[in-house]
């Protein structure tokens, strides 16, 4: 069974936890899109839900299926957010943001009673940092900001190079390579968010609730 099928299996499991009347946070990326497509089916069969999307892409997908989308300025809490991850360690610490939606994803996760994480087994790591850490930075003064990141020994690349990738917030993403045995990601995150120009990092701590891991054989494992 392909990786896509594993992602779909994880997404379908999370759909079982969606209840009538819920206000949902919708994640971004291919796994979240499997979830949104499943949600559209359930909505069209009569499930009553409202949602807020973490990216314009996910919003467009949800809108295409008629899912009622709320205005973010009028919502302060969510029942459930379902989102993917780029890496997740045994303590459910994550790296997210390969799709560039990390800031909105973190806002939705932090507003939710629970963030359900849906991944395929390739996302499980012992130590965070196998994938680059996306860091959202403001375009103004980006060279100085990158210089400061490099001074912390975080070599990396500006996503998109000379035609930088723009997030939905109008910012850039710096993809930083992390040291091979990163012992204290929490402390690194705190250092990074103190740099003027850094909006947020793709580290997600203390946010993951249930983690659904789609397996290659189509079954799922749920970590409570
Ligand atoms: C986007 C994200 C995604 O959740 C993450 O990149 C996982 O994506 P996929 O489900 O396509 O593997 O953080 O910003």
Tab-separated table of C-alpha atoms and ligand atoms in Angstrom:
chain	number	residue	atom	x	y	z
A	1	UNK	CA	0.000	0.000	0.000
A	2	UNK	CA	1.380	3.459	-0.912
A	3	UNK	CA	2.261	6.278	1.468
A	4	UNK	CA	-0.800	8.135	0.189
A	5	UNK	CA	-3.000	5.254	1.346
A	6	UNK	CA	-1.369	5.368	4.802
A	7	UNK	CA	-2.138	9.099	5.004
A	8	UNK	CA	-5.706	8.468	3.910
A	9	UNK	CA	-6.137	5.734	6.535
A	10	UNK	CA	-4.996	8.153	9.272
A	11	UNK	CA	-7.336	10.863	7.978
A	12	UNK	CA	-10.332	8.506	7.877
A	13	UNK	CA	-9.725	7.459	11.500
A	14	UNK	CA	-9.725	11.103	12.641
A	15	UNK	CA	-13.046	11.623	10.849
A	16	UNK	CA	-14.639	9.182	13.311
A	17	UNK	CA	-14.064	11.739	16.078
A	18	UNK	CA	-15.913	14.572	14.370
A	19	UNK	CA	-19.301	15.168	15.970
A	20	UNK	CA	-22.374	17.104	14.937
A	21	UNK	CA	-22.153	20.778	15.862
A	22	UNK	CA	-18.362	20.900	16.134
A	23	UNK	CA	-16.262	23.889	15.104
A	24	UNK	CA	-13.147	22.472	13.469
A	25	UNK	CA	-9.665	23.678	12.631
A	26	UNK	CA	-8.503	22.346	9.274
A	27	UNK	CA	-4.821	21.619	8.763
A	28	UNK	CA	-2.729	21.902	5.616
A	29	UNK	CA	-0.811	19.444	3.465
A	30	UNK	CA	-1.674	16.219	1.699
A	31	UNK	CA	-2.764	14.276	4.802
A	32	UNK	CA	-5.031	17.101	5.942
A	33	UNK	CA	-6.486	17.275	2.467
A	34	UNK	CA	-7.516	13.613	2.738
A	35	UNK	CA	-9.280	14.614	5.964
A	36	UNK	CA	-10.996	17.607	4.358
A	37	UNK	CA	-12.175	15.506	1.422
A	38	UNK	CA	-13.638	12.971	3.883
A	39	UNK	CA	-15.242	15.783	5.854
A	40	UNK	CA	-16.873	17.134	2.695
A	41	UNK	CA	-18.461	13.718	2.107
A	42	UNK	CA	-19.792	13.595	5.668
A	43	UNK	CA	-21.022	17.182	5.427
A	44	UNK	CA	-22.859	16.390	2.211
A	45	UNK	CA	-24.456	13.423	3.981
A	46	UNK	CA	-25.853	15.752	6.656
A	47	UNK	CA	-23.129	16.294	9.294
A	48	UNK	CA	-23.433	19.806	10.748
A	49	UNK	CA	-20.045	21.418	11.233
A	50	UNK	CA	-18.303	24.747	10.804
A	51	UNK	CA	-14.600	25.216	10.185
A	52	UNK	CA	-11.612	27.505	9.920
A	53	UNK	CA	-8.752	26.601	7.585
A	54	UNK	CA	-5.047	27.056	8.299
A	55	UNK	CA	-4.187	27.912	4.693
A	56	UNK	CA	-5.754	29.370	1.592
A	57	UNK	CA	-5.305	25.998	-0.148
A	58	UNK	CA	-7.245	24.145	2.548
A	59	UNK	CA	-9.845	26.907	2.580
A	60	UNK	CA	-10.375	26.569	-1.169
A	61	UNK	CA	-10.755	22.804	-0.839
A	62	UNK	CA	-13.244	23.103	2.042
A	63	UNK	CA	-15.178	25.794	0.184
A	64	UNK	CA	-15.381	23.594	-2.921
A	65	UNK	CA	-17.366	21.081	-0.859
A	66	UNK	CA	-19.618	23.705	0.684
A	67	UNK	CA	-18.242	23.450	4.240
A	68	UNK	CA	-19.322	26.586	6.139
A	69	UNK	CA	-16.206	28.597	6.979
A	70	UNK	CA	-16.107	31.000	9.878
A	71	UNK	CA	-14.513	34.407	10.074
A	72	UNK	CA	-11.411	34.040	12.227
A	73	UNK	CA	-12.056	37.383	13.920
A	74	UNK	CA	-15.224	35.985	15.472
A	75	UNK	CA	-13.883	32.731	16.900
A	76	UNK	CA	-11.770	32.273	19.999
A	77	UNK	CA	-11.922	28.511	20.513
A	78	UNK	CA	-12.312	25.366	18.464
A	79	UNK	CA	-13.532	21.893	19.330
A	80	UNK	CA	-11.001	19.972	17.281
A	81	UNK	CA	-8.140	20.674	14.907
A	82	UNK	CA	-6.915	17.905	12.620
A	83	UNK	CA	-3.543	18.426	10.997
A	84	UNK	CA	-0.488	16.592	9.673
A	85	UNK	CA	3.166	16.922	10.673
A	86	UNK	CA	6.592	16.685	9.101
A	87	UNK	CA	8.160	14.993	12.124
A	88	UNK	CA	6.855	13.789	15.472
A	89	UNK	CA	8.963	12.372	18.288
A	90	UNK	CA	8.012	9.968	21.115
A	91	UNK	CA	7.039	12.945	23.323
A	92	UNK	CA	4.700	14.217	20.583
A	93	UNK	CA	6.926	17.201	19.869
A	94	UNK	CA	6.660	18.105	16.222
A	95	UNK	CA	8.178	19.968	13.320
A	96	UNK	CA	5.607	21.401	10.934
A	97	UNK	CA	5.610	23.907	8.114
A	98	UNK	CA	6.911	22.067	5.043
A	99	UNK	CA	3.804	23.505	3.376
A	100	UNK	CA	4.494	26.954	4.780
A	101	UNK	CA	1.354	27.205	6.940
A	102	UNK	CA	3.006	26.826	10.340
A	103	UNK	CA	1.868	30.096	11.926
A	104	UNK	CA	-1.820	29.671	11.179
A	105	UNK	CA	-1.595	25.958	11.995
A	106	UNK	CA	-0.153	26.763	15.410
A	107	UNK	CA	-2.788	29.396	16.108
A	108	UNK	CA	-5.587	26.926	15.317
A	109	UNK	CA	-3.980	24.099	17.310
A	110	UNK	CA	-3.533	26.354	20.336
A	111	UNK	CA	-7.200	27.464	20.168
A	112	UNK	CA	-8.475	23.889	20.079
A	113	UNK	CA	-9.671	21.629	22.826
A	114	UNK	CA	-7.654	18.960	21.017
A	115	UNK	CA	-5.261	18.801	18.093
A	116	UNK	CA	-5.440	15.401	16.428
A	117	UNK	CA	-2.288	14.707	14.444
A	118	UNK	CA	-2.580	12.490	11.379
A	119	UNK	CA	0.613	11.089	9.892
A	120	UNK	CA	2.045	8.153	8.002
A	121	UNK	CA	4.751	6.180	9.789
A	122	UNK	CA	7.592	7.924	7.896
A	123	UNK	CA	6.962	10.997	10.086
A	124	UNK	CA	7.938	9.224	13.322
A	125	UNK	CA	11.429	10.171	14.502
A	126	UNK	CA	13.454	9.556	17.662
A	127	UNK	CA	14.967	13.044	17.561
A	128	UNK	CA	13.530	16.109	15.843
A	129	UNK	CA	15.658	17.606	13.122
A	130	UNK	CA	15.874	14.996	10.391
A	131	UNK	CA	13.832	17.487	8.318
A	132	UNK	CA	14.732	21.188	8.123
A	133	UNK	CA	13.022	23.487	10.607
A	134	UNK	CA	10.833	26.041	8.796
A	135	UNK	CA	11.134	29.494	10.361
A	136	UNK	CA	8.702	32.198	9.214
A	137	UNK	CA	10.470	35.552	8.865
A	138	UNK	CA	9.280	39.011	7.907
A	139	UNK	CA	10.667	40.160	4.496
A	140	UNK	CA	11.782	43.513	5.962
A	141	UNK	CA	15.392	43.090	7.053
A	142	UNK	CA	15.528	39.460	6.003
A	143	UNK	CA	19.318	39.463	5.401
A	144	UNK	CA	19.942	40.691	8.941
A	145	UNK	CA	17.505	38.131	10.339
A	146	UNK	CA	19.189	35.312	8.428
A	147	UNK	CA	22.572	36.587	9.630
A	148	UNK	CA	21.380	36.228	13.222
A	149	UNK	CA	20.056	32.743	12.575
A	150	UNK	CA	23.427	31.776	11.085
A	151	UNK	CA	25.196	33.159	14.152
A	152	UNK	CA	23.242	30.560	16.129
A	153	UNK	CA	24.832	27.987	13.768
A	154	UNK	CA	21.570	27.508	11.904
A	155	UNK	CA	22.650	27.214	8.307
A	156	UNK	CA	19.786	26.962	5.867
A	157	UNK	CA	18.096	28.345	2.804
A	158	UNK	CA	15.494	30.942	2.076
A	159	UNK	CA	12.651	28.913	0.549
A	160	UNK	CA	12.322	29.798	-3.131
A	161	UNK	CA	15.752	31.467	-3.302
A	162	UNK	CA	15.777	34.615	-5.412
A	163	UNK	CA	11.993	34.337	-5.928
A	164	UNK	CA	11.103	33.711	-2.296
A	165	UNK	CA	8.100	31.606	-1.391
A	166	UNK	CA	5.460	33.798	0.269
A	167	UNK	CA	3.356	32.461	3.120
A	168	UNK	CA	-0.354	33.285	3.350
A	169	UNK	CA	0.762	35.965	5.837
A	170	UNK	CA	3.014	37.593	3.211
A	171	UNK	CA	6.227	36.404	4.889
A	172	UNK	CA	9.239	34.275	3.910
A	173	UNK	CA	10.333	30.869	5.155
A	174	UNK	CA	13.917	30.092	6.144
A	175	UNK	CA	14.480	26.322	6.203
A	176	UNK	CA	17.151	25.709	8.819
A	177	UNK	CA	19.227	22.557	9.151
A	178	UNK	CA	19.261	21.407	12.750
A	179	UNK	CA	22.177	19.756	14.550
A	180	UNK	CA	22.066	15.930	14.377
A	181	UNK	CA	21.398	15.351	18.089
A	182	UNK	CA	19.201	18.260	19.070
A	183	UNK	CA	18.805	17.819	22.820
A	184	UNK	CA	16.710	20.815	23.769
A	185	UNK	CA	14.438	22.005	20.951
A	186	UNK	CA	12.377	24.037	23.461
A	187	UNK	CA	15.365	26.191	24.351
A	188	UNK	CA	16.322	26.635	20.678
A	189	UNK	CA	12.745	27.708	19.890
A	190	UNK	CA	12.838	30.326	22.660
A	191	UNK	CA	16.117	31.716	21.333
A	192	UNK	CA	14.740	31.901	17.808
A	193	UNK	CA	11.499	33.687	18.570
A	194	UNK	CA	13.429	36.410	20.356
A	195	UNK	CA	15.156	37.428	17.110
A	196	UNK	CA	13.465	40.520	15.657
A	197	UNK	CA	11.949	39.541	12.311
A	198	UNK	CA	11.239	35.947	13.317
A	199	UNK	CA	7.488	35.381	13.426
A	200	UNK	CA	7.513	31.776	14.650
A	201	UNK	CA	9.213	28.435	14.170
A	202	UNK	CA	7.801	25.124	12.998
A	203	UNK	CA	8.385	23.561	16.424
A	204	UNK	CA	5.082	22.507	18.019
A	205	UNK	CA	5.324	21.622	21.688
A	206	UNK	CA	2.552	20.492	24.024
A	207	UNK	CA	-0.098	20.782	21.333
A	208	UNK	CA	-0.576	17.262	19.990
A	209	UNK	CA	-3.432	15.250	21.467
A	210	UNK	CA	-4.220	11.918	19.867
A	211	UNK	CA	-1.767	10.931	17.145
A	212	UNK	CA	-3.048	8.689	14.366
A	213	UNK	CA	-0.355	6.812	12.490
A	214	UNK	CA	-1.441	5.332	9.185
A	215	UNK	CA	0.336	2.069	8.394
A	216	UNK	CA	1.384	0.734	5.024
A	217	UNK	CA	-1.153	-2.109	5.340
A	218	UNK	CA	-4.006	0.389	5.698
A	219	UNK	CA	-4.482	-0.073	9.457
A	220	UNK	CA	-3.901	2.710	11.949
A	221	UNK	CA	-2.263	3.024	15.344
A	222	UNK	CA	-3.614	5.629	17.750
A	223	UNK	CA	-1.339	7.114	20.384
A	224	UNK	CA	-3.422	8.731	23.152
B	1	LIG	C1	2.123	22.323	6.369
B	1	LIG	C2	2.339	21.244	7.372
B	1	LIG	C3	1.853	19.887	7.021
B	1	LIG	O1	0.987	19.443	7.995
B	1	LIG	C4	3.047	18.975	6.952
B	1	LIG	O2	3.965	19.517	6.034
B	1	LIG	C5	2.645	17.558	6.539
B	1	LIG	O3	2.300	17.553	5.187
B	1	LIG	P1	1.854	16.229	4.437
B	1	LIG	O4	0.592	15.800	5.068
B	1	LIG	O5	1.686	16.661	3.009
B	1	LIG	O6	2.944	15.198	4.590
B	1	LIG	O7	2.860	21.441	8.440
B	1	LIG	O8	2.602	23.557	6.814
